[in-house]
PDB file of C-alpha atoms and ligand atoms in Angstrom:
ATOM      1  CA  MET A   1       3.544   6.820 -23.796  1.00  0.00           C
ATOM      2  CA  LYS A   2       1.144   4.083 -25.677  1.00  0.00           C
ATOM      3  CA  ASN A   3      -2.249   5.156 -25.771  1.00  0.00           C
ATOM      4  CA  TYR A   4      -2.786   5.016 -21.966  1.00  0.00           C
ATOM      5  CA  HIS A   5      -3.857   8.769 -21.870  1.00  0.00           C
ATOM      6  CA  LYS A   6      -6.676   8.181 -24.438  1.00  0.00           C
ATOM      7  CA  ILE A   7      -7.837   4.935 -22.767  1.00  0.00           C
ATOM      8  CA  ILE A   8      -7.550   6.488 -19.078  1.00  0.00           C
ATOM      9  CA  THR A   9      -9.580   9.456 -19.982  1.00  0.00           C
ATOM     10  CA  GLU A  10     -12.482   7.241 -21.521  1.00  0.00           C
ATOM     11  CA  ILE A  11     -12.747   4.678 -18.999  1.00  0.00           C
ATOM     12  CA  TYR A  12     -12.401   7.648 -16.337  1.00  0.00           C
ATOM     13  CA  SER A  13     -15.526   9.271 -17.965  1.00  0.00           C
ATOM     14  CA  ASP A  14     -17.492   6.207 -18.331  1.00  0.00           C
ATOM     15  CA  LEU A  15     -17.079   5.188 -14.485  1.00  0.00           C
ATOM     16  CA  LYS A  16     -17.202   8.857 -13.146  1.00  0.00           C
ATOM     17  CA  ASN A  17     -20.915   8.500 -12.484  1.00  0.00           C
ATOM     18  CA  VAL A  18     -21.278   4.928 -12.127  1.00  0.00           C
ATOM     19  CA  ASN A  19     -23.390   3.584  -9.544  1.00  0.00           C
ATOM     20  CA  ASP A  20     -20.796   2.954  -6.586  1.00  0.00           C
ATOM     21  CA  ILE A  21     -22.229   0.404  -4.138  1.00  0.00           C
ATOM     22  CA  GLY A  22     -19.376   0.866  -2.101  1.00  0.00           C
ATOM     23  CA  LYS A  23     -18.853   2.612   1.336  1.00  0.00           C
ATOM     24  CA  VAL A  24     -16.263   4.952   2.980  1.00  0.00           C
ATOM     25  CA  ALA A  25     -14.172   3.543   5.573  1.00  0.00           C
ATOM     26  CA  ASN A  26     -15.646   4.746   9.157  1.00  0.00           C
ATOM     27  CA  TYR A  27     -14.026   2.560  11.788  1.00  0.00           C
ATOM     28  CA  ILE A  28     -11.404   5.284  11.621  1.00  0.00           C
ATOM     29  CA  PRO A  29     -13.681   8.502  12.403  1.00  0.00           C
ATOM     30  CA  GLU A  30     -11.337  10.663  10.259  1.00  0.00           C
ATOM     31  CA  LEU A  31     -11.530   8.837   7.113  1.00  0.00           C
ATOM     32  CA  ALA A  32     -15.166   9.338   7.134  1.00  0.00           C
ATOM     33  CA  ASN A  33     -14.841  12.757   6.572  1.00  0.00           C
ATOM     34  CA  VAL A  34     -13.421  12.564   3.183  1.00  0.00           C
ATOM     35  CA  SER A  35     -15.691  13.283   0.427  1.00  0.00           C
ATOM     36  CA  ASP A  36     -17.019   9.973  -1.494  1.00  0.00           C
ATOM     37  CA  SER A  37     -17.243  11.645  -4.868  1.00  0.00           C
ATOM     38  CA  ASN A  38     -13.295  12.194  -5.243  1.00  0.00           C
ATOM     39  CA  PHE A  39     -12.223   9.998  -8.055  1.00  0.00           C
ATOM     40  CA  GLY A  40      -8.350  10.355  -9.277  1.00  0.00           C
ATOM     41  CA  VAL A  41      -6.203   8.221 -11.591  1.00  0.00           C
ATOM     42  CA  HIS A  42      -2.423   8.858 -12.392  1.00  0.00           C
ATOM     43  CA  ILE A  43       0.121   6.571 -14.392  1.00  0.00           C
ATOM     44  CA  THR A  44       3.977   7.261 -14.478  1.00  0.00           C
ATOM     45  CA  THR A  45       5.878   5.082 -16.892  1.00  0.00           C
ATOM     46  CA  ILE A  46       9.401   3.841 -16.158  1.00  0.00           C
ATOM     47  CA  ASP A  47      10.385   6.325 -18.716  1.00  0.00           C
ATOM     48  CA  ARG A  48       9.030   8.936 -16.463  1.00  0.00           C
ATOM     49  CA  ASN A  49       5.982   9.750 -18.795  1.00  0.00           C
ATOM     50  CA  SER A  50       2.997  10.871 -16.776  1.00  0.00           C
ATOM     51  CA  PHE A  51      -0.485  11.379 -16.936  1.00  0.00           C
ATOM     52  CA  GLY A  52      -3.199  12.144 -14.396  1.00  0.00           C
ATOM     53  CA  ILE A  53      -7.054  12.814 -14.170  1.00  0.00           C
ATOM     54  CA  GLY A  54      -9.709  13.849 -11.821  1.00  0.00           C
ATOM     55  CA  ASP A  55      -8.764  14.349  -8.205  1.00  0.00           C
ATOM     56  CA  SER A  56      -5.301  12.835  -9.118  1.00  0.00           C
ATOM     57  CA  ASP A  57      -3.336  15.630  -7.319  1.00  0.00           C
ATOM     58  CA  LYS A  58      -5.226  15.807  -4.069  1.00  0.00           C
ATOM     59  CA  LYS A  59      -3.845  14.384  -0.822  1.00  0.00           C
ATOM     60  CA  PHE A  60      -5.676  11.273   0.412  1.00  0.00           C
ATOM     61  CA  SER A  61      -4.621   8.997   3.392  1.00  0.00           C
ATOM     62  CA  ILE A  62      -2.657   5.987   1.600  1.00  0.00           C
ATOM     63  CA  GLN A  63      -3.422   3.675   4.774  1.00  0.00           C
ATOM     64  CA  SER A  64      -2.122  -0.123   3.806  1.00  0.00           C
ATOM     65  CA  ILE A  65      -0.352   1.009   0.605  1.00  0.00           C
ATOM     66  CA  SER A  66       2.257   2.377   2.979  1.00  0.00           C
ATOM     67  CA  LYS A  67       2.695  -1.511   4.120  1.00  0.00           C
ATOM     68  CA  ILE A  68       4.649  -1.821   1.004  1.00  0.00           C
ATOM     69  CA  LEU A  69       7.047   1.166   1.957  1.00  0.00           C
ATOM     70  CA  THR A  70       7.555  -0.322   5.574  1.00  0.00           C
ATOM     71  CA  LEU A  71       8.460  -3.943   4.004  1.00  0.00           C
ATOM     72  CA  THR A  72      10.893  -2.363   1.742  1.00  0.00           C
ATOM     73  CA  LEU A  73      12.740  -0.539   4.291  1.00  0.00           C
ATOM     74  CA  ALA A  74      12.666  -3.711   6.632  1.00  0.00           C
ATOM     75  CA  TYR A  75      13.673  -5.857   3.696  1.00  0.00           C
ATOM     76  CA  GLN A  76      16.617  -3.428   3.201  1.00  0.00           C
ATOM     77  CA  LEU A  77      17.638  -3.625   6.557  1.00  0.00           C
ATOM     78  CA  GLU A  78      16.981  -7.155   7.546  1.00  0.00           C
ATOM     79  CA  GLY A  79      17.692  -9.098   4.509  1.00  0.00           C
ATOM     80  CA  GLU A  80      16.319 -12.666   4.262  1.00  0.00           C
ATOM     81  CA  LYS A  81      16.348 -13.137   8.043  1.00  0.00           C
ATOM     82  CA  LEU A  82      13.004 -11.126   7.836  1.00  0.00           C
ATOM     83  CA  TRP A  83      10.868 -14.026   6.612  1.00  0.00           C
ATOM     84  CA  LYS A  84      11.524 -15.896   9.966  1.00  0.00           C
ATOM     85  CA  ARG A  85       9.282 -13.343  11.416  1.00  0.00           C
ATOM     86  CA  VAL A  86       6.427 -12.935   8.663  1.00  0.00           C
ATOM     87  CA  ASP A  87       5.457 -15.421   6.277  1.00  0.00           C
ATOM     88  CA  VAL A  88       4.694 -15.044   2.580  1.00  0.00           C
ATOM     89  CA  GLU A  89       1.529 -16.762   2.263  1.00  0.00           C
ATOM     90  CA  PRO A  90      -1.661 -15.462   1.100  1.00  0.00           C
ATOM     91  CA  SER A  91      -4.321 -15.274   4.064  1.00  0.00           C
ATOM     92  CA  GLY A  92      -7.649 -15.617   2.685  1.00  0.00           C
ATOM     93  CA  ASN A  93      -8.903 -13.603   5.630  1.00  0.00           C
ATOM     94  CA  PRO A  94      -9.737 -10.111   6.138  1.00  0.00           C
ATOM     95  CA  PHE A  95      -6.783  -7.452   6.792  1.00  0.00           C
ATOM     96  CA  ASN A  96      -7.299  -7.129  10.484  1.00  0.00           C
ATOM     97  CA  SER A  97      -7.922 -10.753  11.258  1.00  0.00           C
ATOM     98  CA  LEU A  98      -6.764 -12.493  14.642  1.00  0.00           C
ATOM     99  CA  LEU A  99      -8.037 -15.742  13.592  1.00  0.00           C
ATOM    100  CA  GLN A 100      -4.853 -17.378  12.115  1.00  0.00           C
ATOM    101  CA  LEU A 101      -2.452 -15.850  14.274  1.00  0.00           C
ATOM    102  CA  GLU A 102      -3.151 -18.496  17.097  1.00  0.00           C
ATOM    103  CA  ALA A 103      -2.724 -21.745  14.941  1.00  0.00           C
ATOM    104  CA  ASP A 104       0.225 -20.053  13.219  1.00  0.00           C
ATOM    105  CA  LEU A 105       1.920 -19.291  16.741  1.00  0.00           C
ATOM    106  CA  GLY A 106       2.075 -15.520  16.108  1.00  0.00           C
ATOM    107  CA  ILE A 107       3.903 -15.445  12.699  1.00  0.00           C
ATOM    108  CA  PRO A 108       1.520 -13.415  10.465  1.00  0.00           C
ATOM    109  CA  ARG A 109       0.703 -15.093   7.104  1.00  0.00           C
ATOM    110  CA  ASN A 110       2.425 -11.881   5.115  1.00  0.00           C
ATOM    111  CA  PRO A 111       3.593  -8.489   5.684  1.00  0.00           C
ATOM    112  CA  PHE A 112       0.413  -6.894   3.813  1.00  0.00           C
ATOM    113  CA  ILE A 113      -2.064  -7.520   6.483  1.00  0.00           C
ATOM    114  CA  ASN A 114      -2.414  -5.777   9.459  1.00  0.00           C
ATOM    115  CA  ALA A 115      -0.717  -8.329  11.867  1.00  0.00           C
ATOM    116  CA  GLY A 116       2.263  -8.642   9.315  1.00  0.00           C
ATOM    117  CA  ALA A 117       2.827  -4.894   8.854  1.00  0.00           C
ATOM    118  CA  ILE A 118       2.526  -4.431  12.710  1.00  0.00           C
ATOM    119  CA  VAL A 119       5.466  -7.242  13.029  1.00  0.00           C
ATOM    120  CA  VAL A 120       7.426  -5.187  10.275  1.00  0.00           C
ATOM    121  CA  CYS A 121       7.119  -2.022  12.219  1.00  0.00           C
ATOM    122  CA  ASP A 122       8.427  -3.782  15.402  1.00  0.00           C
ATOM    123  CA  ILE A 123      11.419  -4.985  13.331  1.00  0.00           C
ATOM    124  CA  LEU A 124      11.977  -1.025  12.007  1.00  0.00           C
ATOM    125  CA  ILE A 125      11.914   0.239  15.523  1.00  0.00           C
ATOM    126  CA  SER A 126      14.661  -2.307  16.517  1.00  0.00           C
ATOM    127  CA  HIS A 127      16.795  -0.795  13.522  1.00  0.00           C
ATOM    128  CA  LEU A 128      16.041   3.065  13.630  1.00  0.00           C
ATOM    129  CA  GLN A 129      16.917   5.720  16.095  1.00  0.00           C
ATOM    130  CA  HIS A 130      13.943   7.800  15.230  1.00  0.00           C
ATOM    131  CA  PRO A 131      11.350   5.809  13.518  1.00  0.00           C
ATOM    132  CA  LYS A 132       8.818   8.332  12.414  1.00  0.00           C
ATOM    133  CA  GLU A 133      11.546  10.557  11.336  1.00  0.00           C
ATOM    134  CA  ASP A 134      13.821   8.063   9.584  1.00  0.00           C
ATOM    135  CA  PHE A 135      10.933   6.276   7.800  1.00  0.00           C
ATOM    136  CA  LEU A 136       9.542   9.545   6.502  1.00  0.00           C
ATOM    137  CA  ALA A 137      13.159  10.403   5.256  1.00  0.00           C
ATOM    138  CA  PHE A 138      13.568   7.056   3.672  1.00  0.00           C
ATOM    139  CA  CYS A 139      10.013   7.561   1.692  1.00  0.00           C
ATOM    140  CA  LYS A 140      11.262  11.142   0.675  1.00  0.00           C
ATOM    141  CA  GLU A 141      14.535   9.768  -0.462  1.00  0.00           C
ATOM    142  CA  ILE A 142      13.206   6.959  -2.660  1.00  0.00           C
ATOM    143  CA  SER A 143      10.610   9.251  -4.278  1.00  0.00           C
ATOM    144  CA  ASN A 144      12.683  12.295  -4.511  1.00  0.00           C
ATOM    145  CA  ASN A 145       9.760  14.281  -2.745  1.00  0.00           C
ATOM    146  CA  PRO A 146      10.609  16.554  -0.171  1.00  0.00           C
ATOM    147  CA  HIS A 147       6.947  17.004   0.774  1.00  0.00           C
ATOM    148  CA  LEU A 148       5.685  14.147   2.012  1.00  0.00           C
ATOM    149  CA  LYS A 149       4.085  14.023   5.473  1.00  0.00           C
ATOM    150  CA  TYR A 150       1.792  12.211   7.766  1.00  0.00           C
ATOM    151  CA  ASP A 151      -1.538  13.187   8.436  1.00  0.00           C
ATOM    152  CA  GLU A 152      -1.461  14.064  12.153  1.00  0.00           C
ATOM    153  CA  LYS A 153      -5.151  13.961  12.522  1.00  0.00           C
ATOM    154  CA  VAL A 154      -5.673  10.460  10.797  1.00  0.00           C
ATOM    155  CA  ALA A 155      -2.907   8.980  12.935  1.00  0.00           C
ATOM    156  CA  GLN A 156      -4.595  10.204  16.260  1.00  0.00           C
ATOM    157  CA  SER A 157      -8.269   9.136  15.080  1.00  0.00           C
ATOM    158  CA  GLU A 158      -6.495   5.527  14.460  1.00  0.00           C
ATOM    159  CA  LYS A 159      -4.719   5.605  17.786  1.00  0.00           C
ATOM    160  CA  SER A 160      -8.018   6.530  19.673  1.00  0.00           C
ATOM    161  CA  SER A 161     -10.141   3.862  17.786  1.00  0.00           C
ATOM    162  CA  GLY A 162      -7.551   1.097  16.806  1.00  0.00           C
ATOM    163  CA  TYR A 163      -8.730  -1.594  19.163  1.00  0.00           C
ATOM    164  CA  ARG A 164      -8.319  -4.568  16.738  1.00  0.00           C
ATOM    165  CA  ASN A 165      -4.704  -3.404  15.875  1.00  0.00           C
ATOM    166  CA  ILE A 166      -4.003  -3.013  19.864  1.00  0.00           C
ATOM    167  CA  ALA A 167      -5.358  -6.515  20.245  1.00  0.00           C
ATOM    168  CA  LEU A 168      -3.261  -7.973  17.256  1.00  0.00           C
ATOM    169  CA  CYS A 169       0.061  -6.591  18.703  1.00  0.00           C
ATOM    170  CA  ASN A 170      -0.726  -7.661  22.209  1.00  0.00           C
ATOM    171  CA  PHE A 171      -1.660 -11.256  20.734  1.00  0.00           C
ATOM    172  CA  ILE A 172       1.651 -11.392  18.775  1.00  0.00           C
ATOM    173  CA  LYS A 173       3.524 -10.295  21.558  1.00  0.00           C
ATOM    174  CA  SER A 174       2.383 -13.072  23.662  1.00  0.00           C
ATOM    175  CA  PHE A 175       4.103 -15.362  21.200  1.00  0.00           C
ATOM    176  CA  GLY A 176       7.185 -13.532  21.428  1.00  0.00           C
ATOM    177  CA  ASN A 177       7.028 -11.899  17.923  1.00  0.00           C
ATOM    178  CA  ILE A 178       7.037  -8.530  19.027  1.00  0.00           C
ATOM    179  CA  LYS A 179      10.198  -7.386  20.821  1.00  0.00           C
ATOM    180  CA  ASN A 180       9.744  -3.547  21.602  1.00  0.00           C
ATOM    181  CA  ASP A 181       7.024  -1.903  23.696  1.00  0.00           C
ATOM    182  CA  ILE A 182       3.595  -2.573  22.422  1.00  0.00           C
ATOM    183  CA  ASP A 183       2.688   1.572  22.514  1.00  0.00           C
ATOM    184  CA  ILE A 184       5.752   2.573  20.509  1.00  0.00           C
ATOM    185  CA  VAL A 185       4.978  -0.150  17.722  1.00  0.00           C
ATOM    186  CA  LEU A 186       1.387   0.650  17.448  1.00  0.00           C
ATOM    187  CA  ASP A 187       2.009   4.388  17.412  1.00  0.00           C
ATOM    188  CA  PHE A 188       4.694   3.978  14.718  1.00  0.00           C
ATOM    189  CA  TYR A 189       2.177   1.758  12.813  1.00  0.00           C
ATOM    190  CA  PHE A 190      -0.639   4.361  12.994  1.00  0.00           C
ATOM    191  CA  TYR A 191       1.619   7.150  11.721  1.00  0.00           C
ATOM    192  CA  THR A 192       2.848   4.854   8.606  1.00  0.00           C
ATOM    193  CA  CYS A 193      -0.807   4.204   7.674  1.00  0.00           C
ATOM    194  CA  ALA A 194      -1.429   7.934   7.973  1.00  0.00           C
ATOM    195  CA  LEU A 195       0.959   9.057   5.456  1.00  0.00           C
ATOM    196  CA  GLU A 196      -0.777  11.480   2.945  1.00  0.00           C
ATOM    197  CA  MET A 197      -0.164  11.531  -0.763  1.00  0.00           C
ATOM    198  CA  THR A 198      -1.732  12.302  -4.105  1.00  0.00           C
ATOM    199  CA  CYS A 199      -2.348   9.619  -6.800  1.00  0.00           C
ATOM    200  CA  LYS A 200       0.769  11.136  -8.951  1.00  0.00           C
ATOM    201  CA  GLU A 201       2.909  10.858  -5.574  1.00  0.00           C
ATOM    202  CA  VAL A 202       1.865   7.052  -5.138  1.00  0.00           C
ATOM    203  CA  SER A 203       2.472   6.058  -8.651  1.00  0.00           C
ATOM    204  CA  GLU A 204       6.047   7.830  -8.432  1.00  0.00           C
ATOM    205  CA  ILE A 205       7.288   6.505  -5.343  1.00  0.00           C
ATOM    206  CA  PHE A 206       6.628   2.852  -6.312  1.00  0.00           C
ATOM    207  CA  LEU A 207       8.764   3.307  -9.561  1.00  0.00           C
ATOM    208  CA  PHE A 208      11.475   1.079  -7.786  1.00  0.00           C
ATOM    209  CA  LEU A 209       9.318  -2.049  -7.952  1.00  0.00           C
ATOM    210  CA  ALA A 210       8.587  -1.441 -11.786  1.00  0.00           C
ATOM    211  CA  ASP A 211      11.999  -0.044 -13.122  1.00  0.00           C
ATOM    212  CA  ASP A 212      14.816  -2.549 -12.851  1.00  0.00           C
ATOM    213  CA  HIS A 213      17.282   0.150 -13.047  1.00  0.00           C
ATOM    214  CA  PHE A 214      15.753   2.523 -10.621  1.00  0.00           C
ATOM    215  CA  ILE A 215      18.215   4.552  -8.585  1.00  0.00           C
ATOM    216  CA  THR A 216      17.745   7.290  -6.030  1.00  0.00           C
ATOM    217  CA  GLN A 217      18.839  10.868  -6.653  1.00  0.00           C
ATOM    218  CA  LYS A 218      21.929   9.771  -4.319  1.00  0.00           C
ATOM    219  CA  GLY A 219      22.665   6.910  -6.972  1.00  0.00           C
ATOM    220  CA  LYS A 220      21.494   4.346  -4.730  1.00  0.00           C
ATOM    221  CA  ARG A 221      19.431   1.465  -5.597  1.00  0.00           C
ATOM    222  CA  VAL A 222      16.189   0.630  -3.276  1.00  0.00           C
ATOM    223  CA  LEU A 223      16.468  -3.170  -3.350  1.00  0.00           C
ATOM    224  CA  THR A 224      18.252  -5.817  -5.560  1.00  0.00           C
ATOM    225  CA  MET A 225      16.466  -7.101  -8.576  1.00  0.00           C
ATOM    226  CA  SER A 226      15.659 -10.334  -6.735  1.00  0.00           C
ATOM    227  CA  GLN A 227      14.416  -8.497  -3.693  1.00  0.00           C
ATOM    228  CA  ALA A 228      11.938  -6.060  -5.882  1.00  0.00           C
ATOM    229  CA  LYS A 229      10.743  -9.172  -7.696  1.00  0.00           C
ATOM    230  CA  ARG A 230       9.540 -10.729  -4.380  1.00  0.00           C
ATOM    231  CA  ILE A 231       7.837  -7.661  -3.137  1.00  0.00           C
ATOM    232  CA  ASN A 232       5.975  -7.892  -6.630  1.00  0.00           C
ATOM    233  CA  ALA A 233       5.207 -11.697  -5.859  1.00  0.00           C
ATOM    234  CA  ILE A 234       3.750 -10.939  -2.452  1.00  0.00           C
ATOM    235  CA  LEU A 235       1.744  -8.014  -3.742  1.00  0.00           C
ATOM    236  CA  LEU A 236       0.109 -10.322  -6.719  1.00  0.00           C
ATOM    237  CA  THR A 237      -0.729 -12.869  -4.056  1.00  0.00           C
ATOM    238  CA  CYS A 238      -1.413 -10.937  -0.896  1.00  0.00           C
ATOM    239  CA  GLY A 239      -1.903  -7.274  -1.642  1.00  0.00           C
ATOM    240  CA  PHE A 240      -5.729  -7.349  -1.756  1.00  0.00           C
ATOM    241  CA  TYR A 241      -6.284  -9.714   1.622  1.00  0.00           C
ATOM    242  CA  ASP A 242      -8.942 -12.289   0.870  1.00  0.00           C
ATOM    243  CA  GLU A 243      -9.759 -10.435  -2.379  1.00  0.00           C
ATOM    244  CA  SER A 244      -6.185 -10.834  -3.912  1.00  0.00           C
ATOM    245  CA  GLY A 245      -7.432 -13.699  -6.259  1.00  0.00           C
ATOM    246  CA  GLU A 246      -9.959 -11.616  -7.531  1.00  0.00           C
ATOM    247  CA  PHE A 247      -7.831  -8.799  -8.319  1.00  0.00           C
ATOM    248  CA  ALA A 248      -5.271 -11.023 -10.090  1.00  0.00           C
ATOM    249  CA  PHE A 249      -8.237 -12.504 -11.865  1.00  0.00           C
ATOM    250  CA  ARG A 250      -9.737  -9.290 -12.808  1.00  0.00           C
ATOM    251  CA  VAL A 251      -6.779  -7.017 -13.126  1.00  0.00           C
ATOM    252  CA  GLY A 252      -3.656  -9.092 -13.481  1.00  0.00           C
ATOM    253  CA  LEU A 253      -1.087  -6.920 -11.946  1.00  0.00           C
ATOM    254  CA  PRO A 254       0.918  -6.739  -8.419  1.00  0.00           C
ATOM    255  CA  GLY A 255      -0.865  -4.144  -6.241  1.00  0.00           C
ATOM    256  CA  LYS A 256      -1.867  -2.881  -2.813  1.00  0.00           C
ATOM    257  CA  SER A 257      -5.111  -1.319  -1.657  1.00  0.00           C
ATOM    258  CA  GLY A 258      -5.615   0.910   1.574  1.00  0.00           C
ATOM    259  CA  VAL A 259      -8.955   1.964   3.314  1.00  0.00           C
ATOM    260  CA  GLY A 260      -8.431   5.424   2.178  1.00  0.00           C
ATOM    261  CA  GLY A 261      -9.624   4.271  -1.178  1.00  0.00           C
ATOM    262  CA  GLY A 262      -6.474   4.149  -2.958  1.00  0.00           C
ATOM    263  CA  ILE A 263      -4.979   1.349  -5.089  1.00  0.00           C
ATOM    264  CA  ILE A 264      -1.434   1.137  -6.515  1.00  0.00           C
ATOM    265  CA  ALA A 265      -1.011  -1.314  -9.449  1.00  0.00           C
ATOM    266  CA  ILE A 266       2.354  -1.837 -10.931  1.00  0.00           C
ATOM    267  CA  HIS A 267       3.365  -3.385 -14.455  1.00  0.00           C
ATOM    268  CA  PRO A 268       7.153  -4.266 -14.010  1.00  0.00           C
ATOM    269  CA  ASP A 269       9.105  -3.044 -16.691  1.00  0.00           C
ATOM    270  CA  GLU A 270       6.161  -0.712 -17.659  1.00  0.00           C
ATOM    271  CA  PHE A 271       4.348   1.565 -15.298  1.00  0.00           C
ATOM    272  CA  CYS A 272       2.838   2.410 -11.800  1.00  0.00           C
ATOM    273  CA  ILE A 273      -0.760   3.326 -11.787  1.00  0.00           C
ATOM    274  CA  THR A 274      -2.804   4.625  -8.994  1.00  0.00           C
ATOM    275  CA  VAL A 275      -6.657   5.047  -8.446  1.00  0.00           C
ATOM    276  CA  TRP A 276      -8.153   6.796  -5.469  1.00  0.00           C
ATOM    277  CA  SER A 277     -11.936   6.482  -4.944  1.00  0.00           C
ATOM    278  CA  PRO A 278     -13.055   6.189  -1.389  1.00  0.00           C
ATOM    279  CA  LYS A 279     -15.970   4.061  -1.520  1.00  0.00           C
ATOM    280  CA  LEU A 280     -14.699   0.529  -0.383  1.00  0.00           C
ATOM    281  CA  ASN A 281     -16.326  -2.829  -1.416  1.00  0.00           C
ATOM    282  CA  LYS A 282     -17.088  -5.490   1.436  1.00  0.00           C
ATOM    283  CA  LYS A 283     -13.444  -6.547   1.480  1.00  0.00           C
ATOM    284  CA  GLY A 284     -12.303  -3.109   1.937  1.00  0.00           C
ATOM    285  CA  ASN A 285     -10.854  -2.282  -1.385  1.00  0.00           C
ATOM    286  CA  SER A 286     -11.741   0.492  -3.705  1.00  0.00           C
ATOM    287  CA  TYR A 287     -15.007  -0.405  -5.481  1.00  0.00           C
ATOM    288  CA  LYS A 288     -14.389   1.823  -8.428  1.00  0.00           C
ATOM    289  CA  GLY A 289     -10.776   1.342  -8.350  1.00  0.00           C
ATOM    290  CA  MET A 290     -11.110  -2.174  -8.918  1.00  0.00           C
ATOM    291  CA  LEU A 291     -13.413  -1.443 -11.530  1.00  0.00           C
ATOM    292  CA  PHE A 292     -11.181   1.239 -13.215  1.00  0.00           C
ATOM    293  CA  LEU A 293      -8.179  -1.297 -13.351  1.00  0.00           C
ATOM    294  CA  GLU A 294      -9.982  -4.084 -14.573  1.00  0.00           C
ATOM    295  CA  GLN A 295     -11.328  -1.950 -17.450  1.00  0.00           C
ATOM    296  CA  PHE A 296      -7.724  -0.272 -18.062  1.00  0.00           C
ATOM    297  CA  THR A 297      -5.842  -3.398 -18.187  1.00  0.00           C
ATOM    298  CA  THR A 298      -8.268  -5.224 -20.479  1.00  0.00           C
ATOM    299  CA  ALA A 299      -8.244  -2.179 -22.796  1.00  0.00           C
ATOM    300  CA  THR A 300      -4.619  -1.704 -22.739  1.00  0.00           C
ATOM    301  CA  GLU A 301      -4.211  -5.554 -22.898  1.00  0.00           C
ATOM    302  CA  SER A 302      -1.417  -4.606 -20.125  1.00  0.00           C
ATOM    303  CA  SER A 303      -1.775  -7.412 -17.416  1.00  0.00           C
ATOM    304  CA  ILE A 304       1.379  -9.520 -16.852  1.00  0.00           C
ATOM    305  CA  PHE A 305      -0.465 -12.600 -17.979  1.00  0.00           C
TER     306      PHE A 305
HETATM  307  N1  LIG B 401      -4.874   1.717   9.534  1.00  0.00           N
HETATM  308  C1  LIG B 401      -5.719   0.658   8.900  1.00  0.00           C
HETATM  309  C2  LIG B 401      -5.564  -0.181   9.922  1.00  0.00           C
HETATM  310  O1  LIG B 401      -4.808  -0.526  10.445  1.00  0.00           O
HETATM  311  C3  LIG B 401      -4.917   0.121   7.451  1.00  0.00           C
HETATM  312  C4  LIG B 401      -5.891  -1.019   6.846  1.00  0.00           C
HETATM  313  C5  LIG B 401      -6.262  -0.913   5.357  1.00  0.00           C
HETATM  314  O2  LIG B 401      -5.747   0.284   4.705  1.00  0.00           O
HETATM  315  N2  LIG B 401      -6.455  -1.980   4.862  1.00  0.00           N
HETATM  316  O3  LIG B 401      -6.874  -0.832  10.049  1.00  0.00           O
END
């Protein structure tokens, strides 16, 4: 594996005690119980070389990183029809904003903001008999990892405090872009956000977006090459909400953040790298995670540009 190991180790020790100006998310009460000193990094290359450091084997709440997984399954099941229900444009607004939906008549700007992911969950509910179980089975299959599970406490915590998401779902339903019962859609959405994984597991589950030849243990492709390219394109332009431009500018890779403090970044044909550090900047993205990835792609000259 290139010199990734050495460079990751160096940047990790430089940043470990950096003054982190971020704050741990507390609008989901359970997330506030996570120690803000956690810091882990894991890289998996497409030839399955793997290296982790720090808290890379501790489980954390992947939150919005799961929006890639729900989108992938919905794209598999629905094909191009999907884009009639959710757009592929950057929003330039916070992840939980209601603002644009009114003008856009209930069609969310993209699948990586909350509004878009809630519509994607609605689409999945229309296809799946047991949405929570079937989605988890899908995640286990594409990662070849039987240990994945939802964190019940996080799911319940968000369910009892998710007023904005409840508002979003109702608002979208008023435009006719939610077909199922809102309580069922929201329950499923909160569970998908509450998936827990380690940095290592996150870097493995997204290999299908880095490796053109990826097939599951059962010998199946997850997406066509064209579909994987499209998901990477939306990640690059929309993966960090109103900070997507900044992430492309500083890091230069498709990626996705979550309010649990995780970030996955994908280098097509090369690797997936995950950083976890729970303190978030004002846009809801991991402060140290962004800093780490900026230094990593600079030192390894491995941005896509
Ligand atoms: N579950 C979180 C929410 O809906 C996900 C947001 C995020 O990770 N950016 O608010």
